[in-house]
XYZ file of C-alpha atoms in Angstrom:
307
model
C -13.597 31.746 -11.849
C -14.908 30.648 -8.761
C -13.006 29.652 -5.731
C -13.067 26.060 -4.590
C -15.503 26.281 -1.312
C -13.515 23.650 0.811
C -16.997 23.271 3.185
C -18.533 21.914 0.067
C -15.437 19.645 -0.496
C -15.440 18.181 2.766
C -18.994 17.022 2.495
C -17.924 15.130 -0.677
C -14.732 13.458 0.607
C -17.065 12.095 3.806
C -19.842 10.594 1.193
C -16.573 8.948 -0.211
C -14.765 7.871 2.428
C -17.767 6.760 4.520
C -18.943 5.219 1.599
C -22.747 6.997 2.339
C -24.609 9.809 2.925
C -25.875 9.199 6.033
C -22.495 7.894 7.858
C -20.705 11.271 6.168
C -23.563 13.278 7.882
C -23.299 11.485 11.278
C -19.194 12.334 10.895
C -19.828 16.149 9.718
C -22.782 16.661 12.478
C -25.198 17.801 9.628
C -28.345 16.349 8.328
C -28.173 13.555 5.428
C -30.140 16.442 3.447
C -27.486 19.068 4.128
C -24.801 16.849 2.970
C -26.558 16.258 -0.134
C -27.355 19.568 -0.561
C -23.486 20.627 -0.359
C -22.620 18.369 -2.887
C -25.418 19.423 -5.187
C -23.920 23.267 -4.604
C -20.384 22.099 -5.838
C -21.936 20.343 -8.645
C -23.568 23.382 -9.696
C -20.789 25.788 -9.257
C -18.595 23.594 -11.181
C -20.895 22.532 -14.084
C -20.672 18.915 -13.803
C -21.344 15.972 -11.875
C -18.661 14.857 -9.357
C -20.546 12.122 -7.674
C -22.246 8.968 -9.041
C -24.824 8.305 -6.652
C -24.567 4.093 -6.557
C -23.925 2.283 -3.704
C -21.589 2.941 -2.357
C -21.118 6.567 -3.717
C -18.203 7.079 -5.956
C -16.379 9.920 -7.546
C -16.461 10.633 -11.241
C -13.132 11.663 -12.562
C -13.782 15.280 -11.948
C -14.727 14.084 -8.577
C -11.462 12.211 -8.186
C -9.003 14.950 -9.038
C -11.217 17.379 -6.610
C -10.580 14.675 -3.726
C -7.150 14.718 -4.694
C -6.637 18.514 -4.313
C -8.606 18.450 -1.055
C -6.745 15.871 0.452
C -3.583 16.711 -0.032
C -4.251 20.261 1.092
C -6.143 18.767 4.653
C -2.764 17.181 5.465
C -0.882 19.931 4.000
C -2.500 22.679 6.440
C -2.187 20.012 9.431
C 1.108 20.142 9.253
C 1.813 23.963 8.798
C -0.566 24.568 11.929
C 1.610 22.284 13.734
C 4.939 24.295 12.863
C 3.163 27.737 13.468
C 1.826 26.909 16.842
C 4.054 24.361 18.307
C 3.203 25.178 21.643
C -0.713 25.300 21.146
C -2.885 22.299 21.923
C -3.060 19.887 18.612
C -5.369 17.662 17.608
C -3.110 14.442 16.434
C -2.117 14.590 12.798
C -3.628 12.106 10.655
C -0.734 10.403 8.640
C -1.893 8.286 5.497
C 0.391 5.873 3.841
C -0.281 3.187 1.214
C 1.844 0.084 1.607
C 2.469 -3.161 0.659
C 1.731 -5.993 3.244
C 5.547 -7.707 3.283
C 7.104 -3.805 4.027
C 4.565 -3.340 6.875
C 5.437 -6.814 8.012
C 9.179 -6.639 8.076
C 10.566 -3.031 8.330
C 8.103 -0.002 8.375
C 6.896 -0.036 12.155
C 10.170 0.433 13.272
C 11.068 2.621 10.576
C 8.490 4.982 11.883
C 8.377 4.417 15.876
C 10.817 7.110 16.825
C 8.536 9.497 15.050
C 5.698 7.763 16.735
C 6.919 8.655 20.101
C 8.263 12.389 19.519
C 5.358 13.764 17.438
C 1.216 13.506 18.021
C 0.381 11.613 14.629
C -2.017 8.923 14.005
C -0.722 6.427 11.416
C -3.335 5.566 8.613
C -1.930 2.612 6.891
C -3.525 1.583 3.428
C -2.246 -1.933 2.713
C -2.278 -2.899 -1.254
C -0.289 -4.966 -3.413
C 3.033 -3.228 -4.334
C 1.614 -2.520 -7.744
C -1.305 -1.061 -6.629
C -0.423 1.083 -3.880
C 0.022 4.229 -6.287
C -3.357 4.709 -7.032
C -4.038 5.567 -3.218
C -1.304 8.148 -3.697
C -2.797 9.424 -7.314
C -6.517 9.769 -5.206
C -4.773 11.798 -2.688
C -6.038 9.511 -0.124
C -2.315 8.748 0.849
C 0.339 11.385 0.908
C 2.951 8.462 0.417
C 3.071 5.124 -1.530
C 5.638 2.201 -1.319
C 5.543 0.981 -4.981
C 7.465 -0.911 -7.164
C 7.279 1.425 -9.696
C 10.458 3.775 -10.462
C 8.685 6.441 -12.392
C 6.994 9.307 -10.231
C 3.432 10.895 -10.291
C 2.981 14.476 -11.677
C 3.598 16.398 -8.872
C 5.203 13.533 -6.768
C 9.197 12.631 -6.098
C 10.070 9.258 -5.887
C 13.395 7.631 -4.091
C 15.054 4.277 -3.914
C 14.650 2.285 -1.071
C 15.918 -1.595 -1.721
C 15.284 -4.718 -3.099
C 12.848 -7.360 -1.519
C 14.055 -10.939 -2.119
C 11.480 -13.615 -2.381
C 11.989 -16.950 -1.993
C 9.824 -20.391 -2.916
C 9.651 -22.149 0.190
C 7.520 -24.965 1.656
C 8.062 -27.510 4.759
C 10.527 -30.392 4.202
C 7.050 -32.661 4.436
C 5.291 -30.558 1.720
C 8.094 -30.789 -0.720
C 8.189 -34.827 -0.210
C 4.648 -35.021 -0.842
C 4.328 -32.616 -3.708
C 7.755 -32.398 -5.261
C 9.516 -35.740 -4.919
C 11.109 -35.693 -8.248
C 11.075 -31.425 -8.232
C 9.137 -28.992 -9.613
C 7.641 -30.796 -12.292
C 4.925 -29.589 -14.584
C 2.494 -31.994 -13.173
C 3.329 -31.596 -9.669
C 2.862 -27.662 -9.822
C -0.526 -28.411 -11.399
C -1.790 -30.121 -7.941
C 0.400 -28.739 -5.318
C -1.260 -25.553 -3.348
C -0.130 -22.287 -3.465
C -0.355 -19.047 -1.811
C -1.444 -15.621 -3.406
C -2.023 -11.971 -1.678
C -5.347 -12.006 -3.236
C -7.268 -12.494 -6.477
C -5.450 -9.423 -8.375
C -2.182 -10.273 -7.093
C 0.029 -11.638 -9.850
C 3.509 -12.145 -8.306
C 3.099 -15.490 -7.644
C 1.598 -16.208 -10.950
C 4.259 -14.452 -12.683
C 6.943 -16.117 -11.236
C 5.479 -19.793 -11.810
C 4.897 -18.759 -15.742
C 8.258 -17.657 -16.079
C 9.920 -20.290 -14.626
C 8.174 -23.173 -15.541
C 5.625 -22.217 -18.080
C 2.295 -22.906 -16.439
C -0.150 -20.021 -16.445
C -2.560 -18.749 -13.585
C -5.507 -20.687 -13.075
C -3.708 -23.995 -13.631
C -3.133 -24.991 -10.072
C -4.843 -24.174 -6.869
C -4.135 -21.027 -5.018
C -5.289 -19.648 -1.929
C -5.647 -15.670 -1.234
C -4.602 -14.661 1.943
C -4.036 -10.816 2.462
C -1.601 -10.746 5.486
C 2.212 -11.707 4.839
C 1.946 -13.559 8.854
C -0.405 -15.656 6.922
C 1.764 -16.484 4.113
C 4.366 -17.533 6.962
C 1.789 -19.726 8.732
C 0.377 -21.264 6.396
C 4.120 -22.303 4.853
C 4.738 -23.528 8.345
C 1.795 -25.656 8.764
C 2.408 -27.548 5.713
C -0.409 -26.615 3.766
C 0.709 -24.845 0.699
C 3.916 -23.440 -0.739
C 4.615 -19.957 -1.512
C 6.971 -16.969 -1.986
C 8.156 -15.222 0.783
C 10.546 -12.505 1.832
C 13.634 -14.237 2.840
C 14.066 -11.608 5.576
C 10.680 -13.140 7.407
C 11.966 -16.415 7.502
C 15.634 -16.520 7.728
C 15.506 -18.335 11.204
C 12.914 -20.775 9.719
C 15.457 -21.530 6.759
C 18.090 -22.018 9.299
C 16.135 -24.277 11.764
C 15.180 -26.124 8.473
C 11.286 -25.404 9.364
C 11.094 -24.399 5.685
C 13.344 -25.202 2.677
C 13.954 -23.264 -0.565
C 12.513 -25.237 -3.466
C 13.529 -23.242 -6.013
C 17.225 -21.773 -5.113
C 18.189 -20.678 -8.763
C 15.042 -18.671 -9.175
C 14.929 -15.825 -6.254
C 12.359 -12.854 -7.233
C 14.055 -9.450 -6.665
C 11.500 -6.492 -6.267
C 12.838 -2.930 -6.162
C 10.879 -0.522 -4.063
C 10.414 2.853 -4.239
C 9.217 5.659 -1.447
C 6.775 8.103 -3.847
C 5.339 11.248 -2.068
C 3.989 14.838 -3.102
C 6.918 17.415 -3.977
C 4.778 19.578 -1.729
C 5.912 17.954 1.688
C 6.643 19.940 4.891
C 7.299 19.192 8.664
C 6.359 16.212 9.887
C 5.731 14.598 6.246
C 8.808 15.598 5.169
C 10.673 14.437 8.559
C 8.890 10.759 7.846
C 10.127 10.996 4.478
C 13.659 10.853 5.649
C 13.012 8.641 8.196
C 11.631 6.182 6.147
C 13.888 6.454 3.331
C 16.712 6.443 5.591
C 15.762 3.358 7.789
C 14.709 1.213 4.772
C 18.061 1.471 3.318
C 19.831 -0.228 6.523
C 17.498 -2.779 6.305
C 17.217 -3.642 2.380
C 20.016 -4.265 -0.166
C 20.158 -1.599 -2.717
C 18.424 -1.474 -5.933
C 20.898 -2.512 -8.998
C 19.865 -0.036 -11.583
C 21.979 3.415 -10.355
C 18.522 5.218 -9.986
C 18.620 7.769 -7.584
C 15.823 10.405 -6.443
C 13.419 11.292 -9.290
C 10.877 13.892 -9.930
């Protein structure tokens, strides 16, 4: 069986990550024709297509598996070289994580700050809804992911971090305007809400579960920013689910009020990463898990580390 040629895999990775042959060629300091030829060579060796020549180019299923392997090897190689040659000049090691926006806004940066001071690393944070972060780990784009899923992927391990409590809030003026008689079905059909993006179903699940109103039955903004959720709630332009940890002072000062105190939403969070972690990746995992557990209450499930 032929061995993989990582020079050819690098070309495939660049075409996919840079979303085109021309930008990939610039990154690799090659001609566009040379990049195309390398991918054709790889496809010929493996006797199957690896890239869909669309705009932007997309990997086939086989291409995705190869990219996941290549990206894992690339990150692990950087960590190994830093261990073997600690005194040699090293390029900063790129460490890619997939995280939900709320964890990033609340606790992730303080968790990782000591490592940023002590190690030459470049963080690459991929922001996704917490139900979709595992897709980035599965593809090999990230070495670790914060997710609501407790099930580890093949070749990965999973540790519980804690629970994030979400509460439904608005300004007192918004409540008086839209909910003078409480969260009635008629009022909910008119009051503007907020979701992370068009695929985020947290708010929709919450409203349907507690009030029986399906998604699409009310106005809903889409904002891919935790800070924007807080800002629009404070402005009085919408109501939304926000982590209690982000707005404790707003609640104490009366700038925001809970609309449905009897219905908090608890989302469990787990840290998923490759089993083959070492060096900075291992240190990062330890730091991330330990810090999260000082900020978030424990998950009420009895789950410990799983592989």
